[in-house]
Coordinates of C-alpha atoms in Angstrom, one line a residue:
X1 CA 0.2 -0.1 0.0
X2 CA 0.8 3.1 -0.3
X3 CA 2.4 5.8 2.8
X4 CA -0.6 8.3 3.4
X5 CA -0.1 11.9 2.3
X6 CA -0.4 14.3 4.0
X7 CA -3.0 17.5 2.6
X8 CA -1.7 21.0 3.7
X9 CA -5.0 23.7 3.8
X10 CA -2.2 26.7 2.8
X11 CA -5.0 28.7 0.9
X12 CA -5.9 31.2 3.2
X13 CA -5.4 35.5 2.8
X14 CA -4.7 35.6 6.1
X15 CA -7.7 38.3 7.1
X16 CA -7.5 38.4 10.8
X17 CA -3.9 38.3 10.6
X18 CA -2.8 40.7 7.9
X19 CA -0.6 38.8 5.7
X20 CA 0.1 35.4 4.6
X21 CA 0.8 33.8 7.6
X22 CA 1.6 30.5 6.3
X23 CA 4.8 32.1 4.7
X24 CA 5.8 34.0 8.0
X25 CA 9.2 33.6 9.8
X26 CA 8.4 31.8 13.5
X27 CA 11.6 29.3 13.6
X28 CA 15.3 30.5 15.3
X29 CA 16.3 29.8 11.1
X30 CA 13.5 31.4 9.7
X31 CA 11.4 28.5 8.9
X32 CA 7.1 28.6 9.3
X33 CA 4.9 27.1 11.6
X34 CA 4.3 24.3 8.0
X35 CA 7.5 23.5 8.4
X36 CA 7.4 21.5 11.7
X37 CA 4.3 19.9 10.4
X38 CA 6.4 18.8 7.2
X39 CA 9.1 18.1 9.1
X40 CA 7.0 16.0 12.2
X41 CA 5.1 14.3 9.0
X42 CA 7.7 13.1 7.0
X43 CA 9.7 11.9 10.5
X44 CA 6.1 9.5 10.8
X45 CA 6.2 8.1 7.9
X46 CA 4.1 10.3 5.7
X47 CA 5.4 10.3 1.3
X48 CA 4.0 13.2 0.2
X49 CA 2.8 16.9 1.0
X50 CA -0.4 18.2 -1.0
X51 CA -0.3 21.9 -0.7
X52 CA -3.3 23.9 -1.2
X53 CA -2.8 27.3 -2.4
X54 CA -3.6 30.1 -4.6
X55 CA -3.2 31.1 -7.8
X56 CA -1.8 34.5 -7.0
X57 CA 1.5 33.5 -4.1
X58 CA 2.0 30.1 -6.4
X59 CA 5.3 31.4 -7.5
X60 CA 6.3 32.7 -4.2
X61 CA 4.9 30.2 -2.1
X62 CA 7.0 27.6 -4.4
X63 CA 10.2 29.3 -4.0
X64 CA 10.3 29.4 -0.1
X65 CA 9.3 25.7 -0.1
X66 CA 10.9 23.7 -2.6
X67 CA 13.6 23.8 -2.4
X68 CA 13.4 22.6 1.4
X69 CA 11.4 19.6 0.3
X70 CA 13.8 18.4 -2.7
X71 CA 15.1 15.3 -2.6
X72 CA 13.3 14.7 0.7
X73 CA 9.5 14.2 0.4
X74 CA 7.7 13.8 -2.7
X75 CA 5.4 17.8 -3.4
X76 CA 2.5 18.2 -4.8
X77 CA 0.5 21.6 -5.8
X78 CA -2.9 21.5 -5.9
X79 CA -4.7 25.0 -6.2
X80 CA -8.2 26.7 -4.1
X81 CA -10.0 28.9 -6.3
X82 CA -13.7 30.5 -6.4
X83 CA -14.1 29.2 -10.1
X84 CA -13.0 25.7 -9.1
X85 CA -16.6 24.2 -9.1
X86 CA -18.1 20.3 -9.7
X87 CA -18.9 20.6 -13.3
X88 CA -22.5 22.5 -13.9
X89 CA -22.0 25.2 -11.2
X90 CA -20.7 28.2 -11.5
X91 CA -19.7 31.9 -9.0
X92 CA -23.1 33.7 -7.9
X93 CA -21.9 37.6 -8.9
X94 CA -22.1 38.0 -4.5
X95 CA -19.5 35.6 -3.7
X96 CA -16.1 37.0 -2.8
X97 CA -15.4 34.8 0.4
X98 CA -13.5 31.5 -0.3
X99 CA -15.5 28.4 0.1
X100 CA -14.1 26.8 3.4
X101 CA -11.5 23.9 4.0
X102 CA -13.7 21.2 2.8
X103 CA -13.1 22.9 -0.6
X104 CA -10.1 23.1 -0.2
X105 CA -9.6 19.7 0.5
X106 CA -11.4 18.9 -2.6
X107 CA -9.0 20.4 -4.7
X108 CA -6.8 17.7 -3.9
X109 CA -8.8 14.6 -5.5
X110 CA -6.7 14.4 -8.9
X111 CA -3.8 14.5 -6.5
X112 CA -4.4 11.6 -4.4
X113 CA -4.8 7.9 -4.5
X114 CA -4.3 6.5 -1.2
X115 CA -4.9 7.6 2.4
X116 CA -4.3 11.1 3.8
X117 CA -4.2 13.1 6.2
X118 CA -5.2 16.8 6.4
X119 CA -3.6 20.2 8.6
X120 CA -3.7 23.9 8.8
X121 CA -1.0 25.7 7.3
X122 CA -0.8 27.9 10.4
X123 CA -1.5 25.5 13.2
X124 CA 1.7 23.6 15.3
X125 CA 0.2 19.6 16.3
X126 CA 3.3 18.8 17.4
X127 CA 4.9 15.0 16.2
X128 CA 3.4 12.8 18.3
X129 CA 0.1 13.8 16.9
X130 CA 1.4 13.4 12.8
X131 CA 2.6 10.0 14.6
X132 CA -0.7 8.9 16.1
X133 CA -3.2 9.8 12.9
X134 CA -0.2 8.4 10.3
X135 CA -0.6 4.8 12.1
X136 CA -4.0 4.4 12.0
X137 CA -4.4 6.0 7.7
X138 CA -2.0 2.9 6.9
X139 CA -4.1 0.0 9.0
X140 CA -7.1 1.5 6.6
X141 CA -8.3 0.1 3.3
X142 CA -8.3 2.6 0.5
X143 CA -10.8 1.0 -0.9
X144 CA -13.7 1.5 1.9
X145 CA -14.5 5.2 2.6
X146 CA -13.2 5.4 6.9
X147 CA -12.2 8.7 8.3
X148 CA -10.5 10.0 11.4
X149 CA -9.7 12.9 14.3
X150 CA -7.0 14.1 16.0
X151 CA -8.9 15.7 19.2
X152 CA -7.2 17.9 21.1
X153 CA -8.5 20.1 24.5
X154 CA -10.1 23.1 23.9
X155 CA -8.3 25.2 26.9
X156 CA -5.2 23.4 24.4
X157 CA -6.5 25.5 21.4
X158 CA -7.0 29.3 22.2
X159 CA -5.8 32.5 21.7
X160 CA -5.7 35.6 24.2
X161 CA -6.1 38.0 21.2
X162 CA -9.7 37.3 19.8
X163 CA -11.6 34.5 18.5
X164 CA -10.9 31.3 17.0
X165 CA -12.9 28.3 15.0
X166 CA -13.2 24.9 16.2
X167 CA -15.1 21.7 15.9
X168 CA -16.2 20.5 19.0
X169 CA -16.8 17.4 19.4
X170 CA -18.5 14.6 21.3
X171 CA -16.9 11.3 21.7
X172 CA -18.1 8.2 23.2
X173 CA -17.3 5.8 24.9
X174 CA -15.2 3.3 22.9
X175 CA -13.4 7.0 21.7
X176 CA -14.9 7.3 18.3
X177 CA -16.9 10.4 17.6
X178 CA -20.4 11.6 18.3
X179 CA -20.9 14.6 17.0
X180 CA -18.7 17.4 15.8
X181 CA -20.3 20.6 15.3
X182 CA -18.2 24.0 14.3
X183 CA -17.8 27.0 16.6
X184 CA -16.3 29.6 14.5
X185 CA -16.8 32.4 17.2
X186 CA -14.8 30.6 20.2
X187 CA -13.5 33.2 22.9
X188 CA -11.1 32.1 25.8
X189 CA -12.5 34.0 29.0
X190 CA -10.2 36.0 31.7
X191 CA -10.0 33.5 34.2
X192 CA -11.3 30.4 33.4
X193 CA -13.1 28.2 30.6
X194 CA -14.4 29.7 27.5
X195 CA -17.7 30.9 25.5
X196 CA -19.2 30.8 21.9
X197 CA -21.3 33.1 20.2
X198 CA -23.7 32.4 17.5
X199 CA -26.5 34.8 16.5
X200 CA -25.5 37.2 20.0
X201 CA -26.2 34.5 22.7
X202 CA -22.9 33.4 24.1
X203 CA -23.3 29.9 25.6
X204 CA -20.0 28.6 28.6
X205 CA -17.7 26.4 27.6
X206 CA -15.6 24.9 30.9
X207 CA -12.7 24.2 28.3
X208 CA -12.1 20.9 28.6
X209 CA -14.3 20.4 25.8
X210 CA -12.4 17.5 22.5
X211 CA -11.8 20.0 20.1
X212 CA -10.8 19.4 16.0
X213 CA -8.3 20.7 15.1
X214 CA -8.2 20.2 11.2
X215 CA -6.0 16.9 11.6
X216 CA -8.3 14.6 10.2
X217 CA -7.7 11.7 7.9
X218 CA -9.1 9.6 4.9
X219 CA -9.3 7.3 2.2
X220 CA -9.6 9.0 -1.2
X221 CA -13.1 7.3 -1.7
X222 CA -14.1 10.2 0.5
X223 CA -13.7 12.7 -2.7
X224 CA -16.5 11.2 -4.5
X225 CA -19.0 11.9 -1.3
X226 CA -17.1 15.5 -0.9
X227 CA -18.5 16.3 -4.4
X228 CA -22.1 15.6 -3.8
X229 CA -21.8 17.4 -0.2
X230 CA -20.8 20.3 -1.9
X231 CA -23.7 19.9 -4.6
X232 CA -26.4 19.9 -2.1
X233 CA -24.2 23.1 0.2
X234 CA -24.5 25.0 -3.3
X235 CA -28.1 24.7 -3.7
X236 CA -28.8 24.8 0.1
X237 CA -25.7 28.3 0.4
X238 CA -25.1 29.9 -2.8
X239 CA -27.5 32.5 -1.9
X240 CA -25.4 33.8 1.1
X241 CA -22.2 35.2 0.5
X242 CA -20.2 33.8 3.5
X243 CA -21.5 30.9 3.6
X244 CA -18.7 27.6 4.3
X245 CA -18.6 24.6 3.4
X246 CA -16.2 23.3 5.7
X247 CA -14.4 20.0 6.6
X248 CA -15.8 18.4 10.3
X249 CA -19.5 18.7 8.2
X250 CA -17.6 16.4 5.7
X251 CA -16.0 13.9 9.1
X252 CA -19.7 14.1 10.5
X253 CA -20.9 13.1 7.0
X254 CA -19.0 9.4 7.4
X255 CA -19.9 9.4 11.2
X256 CA -23.8 9.8 9.9
X257 CA -23.0 7.0 7.1
X258 CA -22.7 4.6 10.2
X259 CA -18.9 4.4 10.2
X260 CA -17.2 4.6 12.9
X261 CA -14.9 8.0 13.8
X262 CA -12.2 7.2 16.1
X263 CA -10.8 10.5 17.9
X264 CA -7.4 9.8 18.4
X265 CA -6.3 12.0 21.7
X266 CA -3.5 14.1 22.0
X267 CA -1.3 14.2 24.7
X268 CA 0.3 17.8 22.7
X269 CA 0.0 21.0 23.3
X270 CA -1.3 23.1 20.0
X271 CA -0.4 26.9 19.2
X272 CA -1.4 28.8 16.2
X273 CA -1.3 31.7 14.6
X274 CA -4.4 33.2 14.0
X275 CA -4.0 37.1 15.3
X276 CA -0.5 39.4 14.4
X277 CA -0.2 39.0 18.2
X278 CA 0.2 35.2 18.1
X279 CA 3.4 35.4 16.4
X280 CA 5.9 36.2 19.2
X281 CA 4.0 33.2 21.3
X282 CA 4.6 31.1 18.1
X283 CA 8.4 32.3 18.1
X284 CA 9.2 31.5 21.9
X285 CA 6.9 28.3 21.9
X286 CA 9.3 27.3 18.8
X287 CA 12.2 28.1 20.4
X288 CA 11.7 26.4 23.6
X289 CA 11.3 23.1 21.7
X290 CA 14.6 23.7 19.8
X291 CA 16.1 24.7 23.7
X292 CA 14.5 20.8 24.4
X293 CA 16.4 19.3 21.0
X294 CA 13.5 18.3 20.2
X295 CA 14.2 20.2 16.7
X296 CA 17.3 21.0 15.2
X297 CA 17.9 24.9 15.2
X298 CA 18.3 24.9 11.6
X299 CA 15.4 22.8 10.7
X300 CA 16.0 21.8 7.3
X301 CA 19.8 21.2 6.0

């Protein structure tokens, strides 16, 4: 069987960050956050990296990442654009915002024929997270629909500087997913816990909830189901210019079809860069990991 692949969602425009954070420097030798994800994925045994990017920064992105990856892992680039739609669909006049994370993953279909994992380009997941999902994906029959999720504890994934989006999970006694709901306005409370807002209503959270950070895995037969689900989403939501097709919805559709979706709990402490103010925190965290010799001072040699 082919080694699992890693799909890196790097097409975001960083509106809350103020620039293309997927290409910003965070490590002591100028590494990006996603450099560490790729480094860990290669160490875990992933055989291919698929970057989902936008055409307008293609040259800059390839110049930054191409030389680092050469000779270390197979690399593919695919493109998320507004007009990259299934046959028969067109971009509504009011649409300016990208179609969401699940649409981004759909772009990888032509280059994926094996089980694969998904990561955000601006999130740090930790080496053991990649090892857990790699090892699980390596056991799957790619001809059968299957999915999994790496779970994190909510309080370990919040920003001090504003709202975040998380898929909040309910897990059964056997460690399988019962439900996942995307919450796009989760805020850290001043002391302990968190809350989310939905249409002006605040709902309290303990901070101990299991959440998805979009580190999920699927067999490649998922793409057929995703295209059908996107067509349904388009029919229902194309008149709403900010509606998005989220990858947690795809995962939940697998669960609803009767297939068990294991939640692989990670002990790692996640961090990411949603806001510009998150940058020095991420830099400090990465420097500490380098000082502990988890990573070399210069990641790529």
